Structures are given as C-alpha cells and as structure tokens.
Tab-separated table of C-alpha atoms and ligand atoms in Angstrom:
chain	number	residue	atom	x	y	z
R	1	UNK	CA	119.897	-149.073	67.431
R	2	UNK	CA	115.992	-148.663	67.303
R	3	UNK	CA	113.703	-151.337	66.519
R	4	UNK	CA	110.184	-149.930	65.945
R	5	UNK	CA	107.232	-152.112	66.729
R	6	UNK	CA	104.483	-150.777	64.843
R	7	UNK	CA	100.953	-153.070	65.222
R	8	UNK	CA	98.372	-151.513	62.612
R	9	UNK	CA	94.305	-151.264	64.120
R	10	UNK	CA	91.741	-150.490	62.269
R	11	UNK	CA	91.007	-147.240	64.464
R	12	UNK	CA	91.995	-144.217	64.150
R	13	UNK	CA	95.253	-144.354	65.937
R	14	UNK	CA	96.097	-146.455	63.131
R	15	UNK	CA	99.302	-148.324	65.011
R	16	UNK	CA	100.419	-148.521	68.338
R	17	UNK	CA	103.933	-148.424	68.438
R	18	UNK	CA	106.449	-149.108	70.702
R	19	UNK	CA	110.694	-149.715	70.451
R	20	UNK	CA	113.285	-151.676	71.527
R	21	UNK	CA	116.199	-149.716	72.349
R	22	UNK	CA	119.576	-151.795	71.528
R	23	UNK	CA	122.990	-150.571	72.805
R	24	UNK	CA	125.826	-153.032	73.567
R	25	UNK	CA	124.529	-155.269	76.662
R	26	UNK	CA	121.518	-153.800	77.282
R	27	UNK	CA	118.044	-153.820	76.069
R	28	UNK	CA	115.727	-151.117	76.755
R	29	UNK	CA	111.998	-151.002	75.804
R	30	UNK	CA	110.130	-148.568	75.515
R	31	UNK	CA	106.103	-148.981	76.458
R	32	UNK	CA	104.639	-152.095	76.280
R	33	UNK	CA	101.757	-151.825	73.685
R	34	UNK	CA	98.567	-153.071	73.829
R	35	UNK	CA	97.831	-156.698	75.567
R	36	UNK	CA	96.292	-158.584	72.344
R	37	UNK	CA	97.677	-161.423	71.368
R	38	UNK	CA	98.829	-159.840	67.786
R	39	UNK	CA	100.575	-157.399	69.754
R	40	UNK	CA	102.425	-159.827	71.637
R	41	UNK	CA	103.348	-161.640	67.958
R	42	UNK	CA	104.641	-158.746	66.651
R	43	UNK	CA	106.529	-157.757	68.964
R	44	UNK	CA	108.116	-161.067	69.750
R	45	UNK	CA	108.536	-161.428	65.640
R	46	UNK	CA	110.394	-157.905	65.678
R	47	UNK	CA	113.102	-159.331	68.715
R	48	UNK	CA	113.836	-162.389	66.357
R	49	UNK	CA	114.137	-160.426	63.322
R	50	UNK	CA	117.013	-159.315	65.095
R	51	UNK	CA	118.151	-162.152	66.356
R	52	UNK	CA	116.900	-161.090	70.009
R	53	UNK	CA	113.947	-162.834	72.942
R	54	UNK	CA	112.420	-161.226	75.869
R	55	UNK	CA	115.166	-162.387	78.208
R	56	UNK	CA	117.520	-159.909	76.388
R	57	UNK	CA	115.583	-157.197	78.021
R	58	UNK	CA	116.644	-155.523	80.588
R	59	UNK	CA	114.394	-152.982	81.267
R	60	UNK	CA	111.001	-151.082	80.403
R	61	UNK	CA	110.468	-147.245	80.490
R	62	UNK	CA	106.811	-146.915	80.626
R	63	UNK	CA	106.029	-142.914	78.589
R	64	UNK	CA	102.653	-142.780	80.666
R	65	UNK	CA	99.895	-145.381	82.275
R	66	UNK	CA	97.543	-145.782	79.218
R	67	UNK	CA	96.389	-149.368	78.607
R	68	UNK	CA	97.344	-149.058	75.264
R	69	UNK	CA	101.028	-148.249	76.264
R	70	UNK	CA	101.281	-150.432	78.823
R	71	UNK	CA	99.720	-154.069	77.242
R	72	UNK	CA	102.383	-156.340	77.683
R	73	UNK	CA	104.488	-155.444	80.711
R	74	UNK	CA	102.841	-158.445	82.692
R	75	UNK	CA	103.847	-161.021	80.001
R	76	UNK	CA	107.280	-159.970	79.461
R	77	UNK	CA	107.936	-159.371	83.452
R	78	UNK	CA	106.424	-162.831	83.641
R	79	UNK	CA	108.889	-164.117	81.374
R	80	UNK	CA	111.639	-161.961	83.077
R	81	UNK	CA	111.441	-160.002	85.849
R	82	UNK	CA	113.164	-156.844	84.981
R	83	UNK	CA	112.683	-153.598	86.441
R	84	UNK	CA	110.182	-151.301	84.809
R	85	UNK	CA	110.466	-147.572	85.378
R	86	UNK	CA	107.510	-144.958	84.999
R	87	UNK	CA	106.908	-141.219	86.424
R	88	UNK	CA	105.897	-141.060	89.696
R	89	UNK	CA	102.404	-140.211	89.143
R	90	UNK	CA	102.077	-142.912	87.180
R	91	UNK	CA	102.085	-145.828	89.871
R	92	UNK	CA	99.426	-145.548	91.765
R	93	UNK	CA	97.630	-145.464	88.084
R	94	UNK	CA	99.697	-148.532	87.361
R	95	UNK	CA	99.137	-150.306	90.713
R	96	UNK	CA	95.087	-149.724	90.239
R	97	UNK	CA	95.458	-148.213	93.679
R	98	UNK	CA	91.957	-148.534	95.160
R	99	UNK	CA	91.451	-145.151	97.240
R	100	UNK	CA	92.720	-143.011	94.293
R	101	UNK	CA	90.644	-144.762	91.802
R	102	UNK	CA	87.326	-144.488	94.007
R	103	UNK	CA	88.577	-140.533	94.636
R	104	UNK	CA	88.679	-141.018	90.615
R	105	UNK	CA	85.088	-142.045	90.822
R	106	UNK	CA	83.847	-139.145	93.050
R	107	UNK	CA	85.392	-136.804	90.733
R	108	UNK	CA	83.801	-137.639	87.862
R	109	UNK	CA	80.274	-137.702	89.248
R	110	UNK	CA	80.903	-134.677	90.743
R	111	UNK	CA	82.216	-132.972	87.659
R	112	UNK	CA	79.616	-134.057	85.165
R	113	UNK	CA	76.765	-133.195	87.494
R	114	UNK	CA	78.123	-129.592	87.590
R	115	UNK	CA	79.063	-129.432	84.055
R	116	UNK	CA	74.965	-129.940	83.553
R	117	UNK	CA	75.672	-133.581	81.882
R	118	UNK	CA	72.516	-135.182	83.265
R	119	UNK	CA	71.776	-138.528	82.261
R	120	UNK	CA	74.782	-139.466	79.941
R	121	UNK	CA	76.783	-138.022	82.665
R	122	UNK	CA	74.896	-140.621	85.010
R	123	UNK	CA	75.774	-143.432	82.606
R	124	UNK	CA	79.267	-142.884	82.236
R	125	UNK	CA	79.874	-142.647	86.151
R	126	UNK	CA	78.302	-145.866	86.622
R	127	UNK	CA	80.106	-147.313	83.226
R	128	UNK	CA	83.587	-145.953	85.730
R	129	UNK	CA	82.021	-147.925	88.783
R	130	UNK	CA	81.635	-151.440	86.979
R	131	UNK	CA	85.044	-150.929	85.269
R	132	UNK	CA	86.806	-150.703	88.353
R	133	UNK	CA	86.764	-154.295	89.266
R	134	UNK	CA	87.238	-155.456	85.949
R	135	UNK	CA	90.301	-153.658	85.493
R	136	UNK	CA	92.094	-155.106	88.226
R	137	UNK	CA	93.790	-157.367	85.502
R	138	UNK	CA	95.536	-154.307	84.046
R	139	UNK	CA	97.356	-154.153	87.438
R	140	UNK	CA	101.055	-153.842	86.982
R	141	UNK	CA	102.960	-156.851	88.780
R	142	UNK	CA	106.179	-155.913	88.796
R	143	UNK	CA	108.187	-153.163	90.771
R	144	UNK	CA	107.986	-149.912	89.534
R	145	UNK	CA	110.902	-147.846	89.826
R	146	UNK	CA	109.912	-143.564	90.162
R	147	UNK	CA	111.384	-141.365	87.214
R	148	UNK	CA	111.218	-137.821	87.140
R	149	UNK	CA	112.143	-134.504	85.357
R	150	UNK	CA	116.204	-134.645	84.539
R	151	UNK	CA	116.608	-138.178	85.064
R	152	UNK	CA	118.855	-140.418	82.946
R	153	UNK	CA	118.078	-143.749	82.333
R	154	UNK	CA	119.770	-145.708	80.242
R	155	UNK	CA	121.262	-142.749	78.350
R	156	UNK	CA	118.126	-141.330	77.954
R	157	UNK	CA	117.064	-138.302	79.166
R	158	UNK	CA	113.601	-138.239	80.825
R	159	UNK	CA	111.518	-134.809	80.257
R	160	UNK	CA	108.330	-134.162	82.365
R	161	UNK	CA	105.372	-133.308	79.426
R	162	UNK	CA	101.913	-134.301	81.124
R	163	UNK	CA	99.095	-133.164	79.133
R	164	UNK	CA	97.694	-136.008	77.553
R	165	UNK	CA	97.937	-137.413	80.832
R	166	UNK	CA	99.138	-136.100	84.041
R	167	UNK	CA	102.341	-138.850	84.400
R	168	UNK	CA	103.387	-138.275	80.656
R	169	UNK	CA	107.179	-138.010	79.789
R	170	UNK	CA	109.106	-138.269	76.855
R	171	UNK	CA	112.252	-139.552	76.813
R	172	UNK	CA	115.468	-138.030	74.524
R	173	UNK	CA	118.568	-139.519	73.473
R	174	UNK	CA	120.487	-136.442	73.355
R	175	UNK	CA	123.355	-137.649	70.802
R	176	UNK	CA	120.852	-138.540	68.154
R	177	UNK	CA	118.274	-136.017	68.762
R	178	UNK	CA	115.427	-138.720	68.821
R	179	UNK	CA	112.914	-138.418	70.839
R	180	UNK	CA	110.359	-141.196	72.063
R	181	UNK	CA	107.699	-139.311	72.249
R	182	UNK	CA	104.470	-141.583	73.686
R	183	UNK	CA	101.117	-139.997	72.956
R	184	UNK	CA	102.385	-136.155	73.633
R	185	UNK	CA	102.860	-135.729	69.867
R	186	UNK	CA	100.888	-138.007	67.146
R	187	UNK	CA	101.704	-137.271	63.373
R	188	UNK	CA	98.244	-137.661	61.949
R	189	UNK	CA	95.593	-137.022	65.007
R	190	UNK	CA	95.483	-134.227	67.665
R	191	UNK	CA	96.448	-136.061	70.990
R	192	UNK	CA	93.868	-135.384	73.576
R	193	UNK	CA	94.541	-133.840	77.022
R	194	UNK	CA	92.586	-135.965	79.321
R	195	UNK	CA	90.985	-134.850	82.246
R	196	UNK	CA	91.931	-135.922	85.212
R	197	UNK	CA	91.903	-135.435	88.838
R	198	UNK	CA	94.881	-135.051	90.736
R	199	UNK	CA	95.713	-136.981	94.355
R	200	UNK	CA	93.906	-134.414	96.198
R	201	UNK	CA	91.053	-135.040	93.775
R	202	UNK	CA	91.548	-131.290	92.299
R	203	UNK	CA	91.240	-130.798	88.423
R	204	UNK	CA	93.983	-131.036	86.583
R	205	UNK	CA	94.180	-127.927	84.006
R	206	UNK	CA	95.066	-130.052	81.213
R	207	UNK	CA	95.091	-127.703	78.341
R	208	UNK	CA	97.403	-125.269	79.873
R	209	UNK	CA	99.613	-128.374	80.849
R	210	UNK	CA	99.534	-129.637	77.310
R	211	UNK	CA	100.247	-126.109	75.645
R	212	UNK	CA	103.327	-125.968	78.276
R	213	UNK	CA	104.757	-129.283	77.471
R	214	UNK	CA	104.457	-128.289	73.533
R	215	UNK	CA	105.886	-125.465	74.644
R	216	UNK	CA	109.085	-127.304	76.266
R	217	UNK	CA	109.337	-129.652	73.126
R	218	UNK	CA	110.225	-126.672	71.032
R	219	UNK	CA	113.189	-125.455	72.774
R	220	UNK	CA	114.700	-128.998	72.291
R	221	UNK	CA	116.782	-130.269	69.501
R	222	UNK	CA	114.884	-132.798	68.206
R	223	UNK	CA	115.270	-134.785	65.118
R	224	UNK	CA	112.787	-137.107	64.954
R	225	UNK	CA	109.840	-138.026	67.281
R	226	UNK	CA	109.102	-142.058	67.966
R	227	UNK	CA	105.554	-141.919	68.284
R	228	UNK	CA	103.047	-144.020	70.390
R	229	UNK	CA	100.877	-143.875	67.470
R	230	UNK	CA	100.788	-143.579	63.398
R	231	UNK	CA	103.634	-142.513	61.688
R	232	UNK	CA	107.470	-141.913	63.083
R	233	UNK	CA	107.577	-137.955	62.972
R	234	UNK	CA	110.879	-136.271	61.120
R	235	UNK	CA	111.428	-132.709	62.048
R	236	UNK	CA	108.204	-131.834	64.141
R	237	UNK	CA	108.859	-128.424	65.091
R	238	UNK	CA	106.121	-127.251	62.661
R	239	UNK	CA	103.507	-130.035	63.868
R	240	UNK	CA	104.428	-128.834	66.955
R	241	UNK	CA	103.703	-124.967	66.009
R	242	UNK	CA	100.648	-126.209	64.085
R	243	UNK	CA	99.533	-128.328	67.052
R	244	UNK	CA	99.817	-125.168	69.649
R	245	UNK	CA	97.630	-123.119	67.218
R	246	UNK	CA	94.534	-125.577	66.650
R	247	UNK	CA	94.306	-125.324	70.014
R	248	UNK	CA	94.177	-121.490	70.913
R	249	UNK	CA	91.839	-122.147	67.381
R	250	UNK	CA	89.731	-124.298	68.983
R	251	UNK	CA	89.303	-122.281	72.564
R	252	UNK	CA	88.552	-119.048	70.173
R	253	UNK	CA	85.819	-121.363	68.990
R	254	UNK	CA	84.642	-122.625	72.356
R	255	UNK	CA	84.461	-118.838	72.837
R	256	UNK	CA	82.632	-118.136	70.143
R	257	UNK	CA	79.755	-120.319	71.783
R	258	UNK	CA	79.862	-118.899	74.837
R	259	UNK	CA	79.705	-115.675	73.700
R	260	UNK	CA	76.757	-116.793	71.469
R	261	UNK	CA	74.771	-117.659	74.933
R	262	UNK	CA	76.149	-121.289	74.958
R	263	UNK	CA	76.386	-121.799	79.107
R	264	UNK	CA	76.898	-124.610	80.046
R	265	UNK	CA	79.625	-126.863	79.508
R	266	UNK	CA	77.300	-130.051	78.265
R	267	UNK	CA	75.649	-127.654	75.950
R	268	UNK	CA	78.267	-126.345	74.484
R	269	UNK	CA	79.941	-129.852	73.619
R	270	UNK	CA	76.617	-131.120	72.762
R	271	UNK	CA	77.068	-128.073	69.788
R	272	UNK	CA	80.371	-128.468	69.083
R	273	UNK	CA	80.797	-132.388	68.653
R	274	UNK	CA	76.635	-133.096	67.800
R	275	UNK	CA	76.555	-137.072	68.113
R	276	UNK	CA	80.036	-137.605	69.552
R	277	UNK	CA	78.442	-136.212	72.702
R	278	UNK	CA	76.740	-139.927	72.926
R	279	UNK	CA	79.407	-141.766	71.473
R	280	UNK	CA	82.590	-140.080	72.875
R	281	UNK	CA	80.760	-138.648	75.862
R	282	UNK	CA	84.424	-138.701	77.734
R	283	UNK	CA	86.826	-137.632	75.384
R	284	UNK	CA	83.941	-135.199	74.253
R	285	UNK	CA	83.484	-133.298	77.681
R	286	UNK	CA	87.160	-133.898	78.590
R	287	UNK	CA	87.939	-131.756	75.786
R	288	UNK	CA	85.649	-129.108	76.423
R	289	UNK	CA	86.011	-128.543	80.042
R	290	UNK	CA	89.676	-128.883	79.042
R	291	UNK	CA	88.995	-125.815	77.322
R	292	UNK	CA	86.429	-123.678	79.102
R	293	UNK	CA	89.288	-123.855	82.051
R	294	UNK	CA	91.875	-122.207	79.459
R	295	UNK	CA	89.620	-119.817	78.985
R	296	UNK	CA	88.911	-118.956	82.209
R	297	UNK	CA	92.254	-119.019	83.219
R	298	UNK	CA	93.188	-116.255	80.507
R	299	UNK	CA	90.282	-114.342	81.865
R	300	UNK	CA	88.091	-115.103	79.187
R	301	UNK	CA	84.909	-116.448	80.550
R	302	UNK	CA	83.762	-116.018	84.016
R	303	UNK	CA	81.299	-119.026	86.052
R	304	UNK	CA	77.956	-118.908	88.387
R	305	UNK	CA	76.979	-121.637	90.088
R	306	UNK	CA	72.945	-122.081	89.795
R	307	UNK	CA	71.894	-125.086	91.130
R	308	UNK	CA	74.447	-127.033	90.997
R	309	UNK	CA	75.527	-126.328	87.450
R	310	UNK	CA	78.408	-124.049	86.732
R	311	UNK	CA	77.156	-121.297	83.817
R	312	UNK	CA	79.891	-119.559	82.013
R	313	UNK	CA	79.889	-116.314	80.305
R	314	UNK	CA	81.840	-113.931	78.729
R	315	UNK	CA	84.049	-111.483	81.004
E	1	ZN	ZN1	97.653	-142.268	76.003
C-alpha cells in the first residue's frame, strides 16, 4: 500500500511529495522531503493516519541527492537508524564530500568564464564558495548503502535515469506498474537537467542524458508515475512523448539564435530567458549550455575559442 505525502509550497513545484511504501513487515520510504518543520508534521501526521511512527520504518530509498528530496533523512535516522540506500553517484553528493565539492567549485568558474558570463557569472561562483560551509548541515549521517541499474530493493526495481541529476533513479514496482518517479518526470513543469560536473570534473551532457532516460521510461509498462512534485501522473506515456518534443523544440529554438548571430552562450540565454538571466542565472545557463551541447553533439553548431570564451556557430 502507498501512502503519499504531499506538502503544498507556494512555488512553483507546488508540493513536494514523497511515500511510504507499506507491505507486510516492512516499511519503505521513499525520499525524505524537504527539512521544514511542516514537512516533518505532515509527514509524521500521514504515518498516524495509518496507524504507523518512524520506528516502523525500515528503510529509505533516496530517488537522487536534491535537498528537497532528501529533508528529513537526519531526523528520522536520528529517531531510528535504518539503512538508507541511494545510487552510487549520489554519496559523495550526500556525504558533502569536500574535494568533489571544491572540484564542483572549479568547474563552475571555469565554465561560466568561458560561456562569456562575466560578472553574474562572478557572483554566482562566489554565492557556490560561501554555500559550501553552510551546507555542511545537509550532510547525510547515516550509512548509505550503493544502488545501481537492475537492483531490487524491497521489491522494487531500481532503473538508472540521470538527467535531472547525474545520480537520478526511479524505482518500479513491477506487479503494479507504479513507478516512483522523483524529479525525472513532473506533471505540470518541465524538470530541468542540471548541469553538472562529473568526478573527473568533465561536463556532464545532460540533455542527451535526460532525452535517454525519457527514452528508457517509454519502453516500460508503467501505470502511474509517483512524482517528487505536483500532481501523481496516470498514464504518462504522452507527457513523456510531449516532454521529449519541447525539448528537440526548444534546441531548434536555441538554434534559431545561433543561426541569427547569437554566439555566445550568456548571450543567447540572456535572449532567450530576458530577466531570468539575473534571477535564475543557474537554472538559466544550465539550461542553455544543456542545450548548445545537444546541438553540438548532433553536429549542429560548431565552437572557437577567442579569448577565453567559446563562440558557437552554425555548421
Ligand atoms: Zn531534484
């Protein structure tokens, strides 16, 4: 049996969700929402609904390492120390492991100085820099079992989907078709494929990851998608479909730019999203290099460096 935990916000993820599993002596939940206090009520008021309490848990399945997704693993594991398992990319995200998180640093100041960024790049690198320490309290204490691609745990069958992030799975229950399905498909927003660095400190080519992982979600038999956000999701082979084509959309309209003399990859997000550049500046350029690298990898656009900046153009 499924209990949802849906927590409403304000923004435009509209609910951060997250379930407890029930099957006959076990108690499986899966992510952790986000660590607020209401989220922590609500999800405590959801295990008494049903007559449950956090030492009925007996595990957590973590669907990636985002803070929102994550929240209360430290309180429950406080509570009750029971084993939490996430991908194996995921831990040294989860264990705020120092060396890949100042490699994170690196790559980002790097990146937005040869995307042509310039100042807001600047800010956002040093925004990364003060963050670090203070984000030492999203460590996660517990132990962190590895999962990967064809594991079962608990009955359910983990499936590899990164995209939105590069540790992302999804997890199936193959007898009922449902799928808990984290932030790789969201009912009522576009999920965004982050971009991230790998161990090596190599860029991730997130779009073409994302489109794959779609990709793999369609040849499943899927009923109905839990969701880390908004709405639960019945029959999403069509969102899926309709998610796969905004984005070769949106790359034919990155194109577009480029082709109208657009070069640079600051400029051409500084087009595209106007005052979201300053207000989103992350999310904003994630997308858009997220792009430009689809595009180069279908041998769309070719670069030049010139001083430091990469220029792209059409091929
Ligand atoms: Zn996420």
């Amino acid at each position: 049996m499924i209990h949802p935990i849906i927590v409403p916000t304000k923004y435009s993820l509209r609910s951060f969700n997250f379930y407890l599993v029930q099957e006959e002596n076990e108690l499986t939940l899966i992510d952790a929402g986000i660590n607020i206090d209401e989220c922590w009520e609500y999800f405590n008021r959801t295990l008494n609904e049903n007559g449950l309490s956090v030492h009925d848990i007996t595990r957590i399945i973590l669907t990636h390492n985002h803070e929102d997704h994550t929240g209360l693993v430290n309180r429950i594991t406080s509570i009750k120390n029971v084993p939490i398992y996430a991908h194996e990319e995921s831990i040294i995200r989860l264990k705020r492991d120092k060396d890949y998180f100042s490699l994170r640093i690196d790559f980002f100041d790097q990146l937005y100085r040869e995307m042509g960024c310039g100042e807001e790049g600047r800010e956002h690198v040093g925004k990364l820099r003060k963050a670090m320490n203070s984000k030492e309290r999203f460590k996660i204490q517990g132990d962190i079992h590895p999962i990967v691609e064809g594991d079962i745990v608990s009955g359910l069958q983990v499936i590899e989907t990164p995209g939105h992030s590069p540790d992302h799975v999804v997890l199936l229950q193959p007898e009922t078709q449902n799928l808990f399905g984290g932030d790789h498909l969201v009912g009522h927003i576009s999920s965004n494929a982050i971009v991230e660095p790998d161990r090596q400190g190599n860029r991730i080519l997130t779009i073409n990851e994302y489109l794959q992982s779609l990709q793999k979600c369609l040849e499943l038999d899927i009923n109905t998608v839990y969701s880390g956000h908004g709405r639960i999701i019945k029959n999403p082979k069509e969102l899926i479909h309709h998610r796969i084509e905004r984005i070769h959309q949106k790359s034919e309209q990155i194109l577009s730019l480029i082709k109208e003399g657009m070069t640079t990859a600051s400029e051409i997000a500084r087009s595209f999203y106007k005052d979201k550049y300053r207000t989103e500046f992350s999310l904003v350029m994630s997308e858009i290099i997220g792009h430009i690298d689809y595009l180069e990898l279908c041998n769309k656009i070719k670069k030049e460096k010139k001083e430091g900046v990469w220029h792209y153009s059409e091929l």
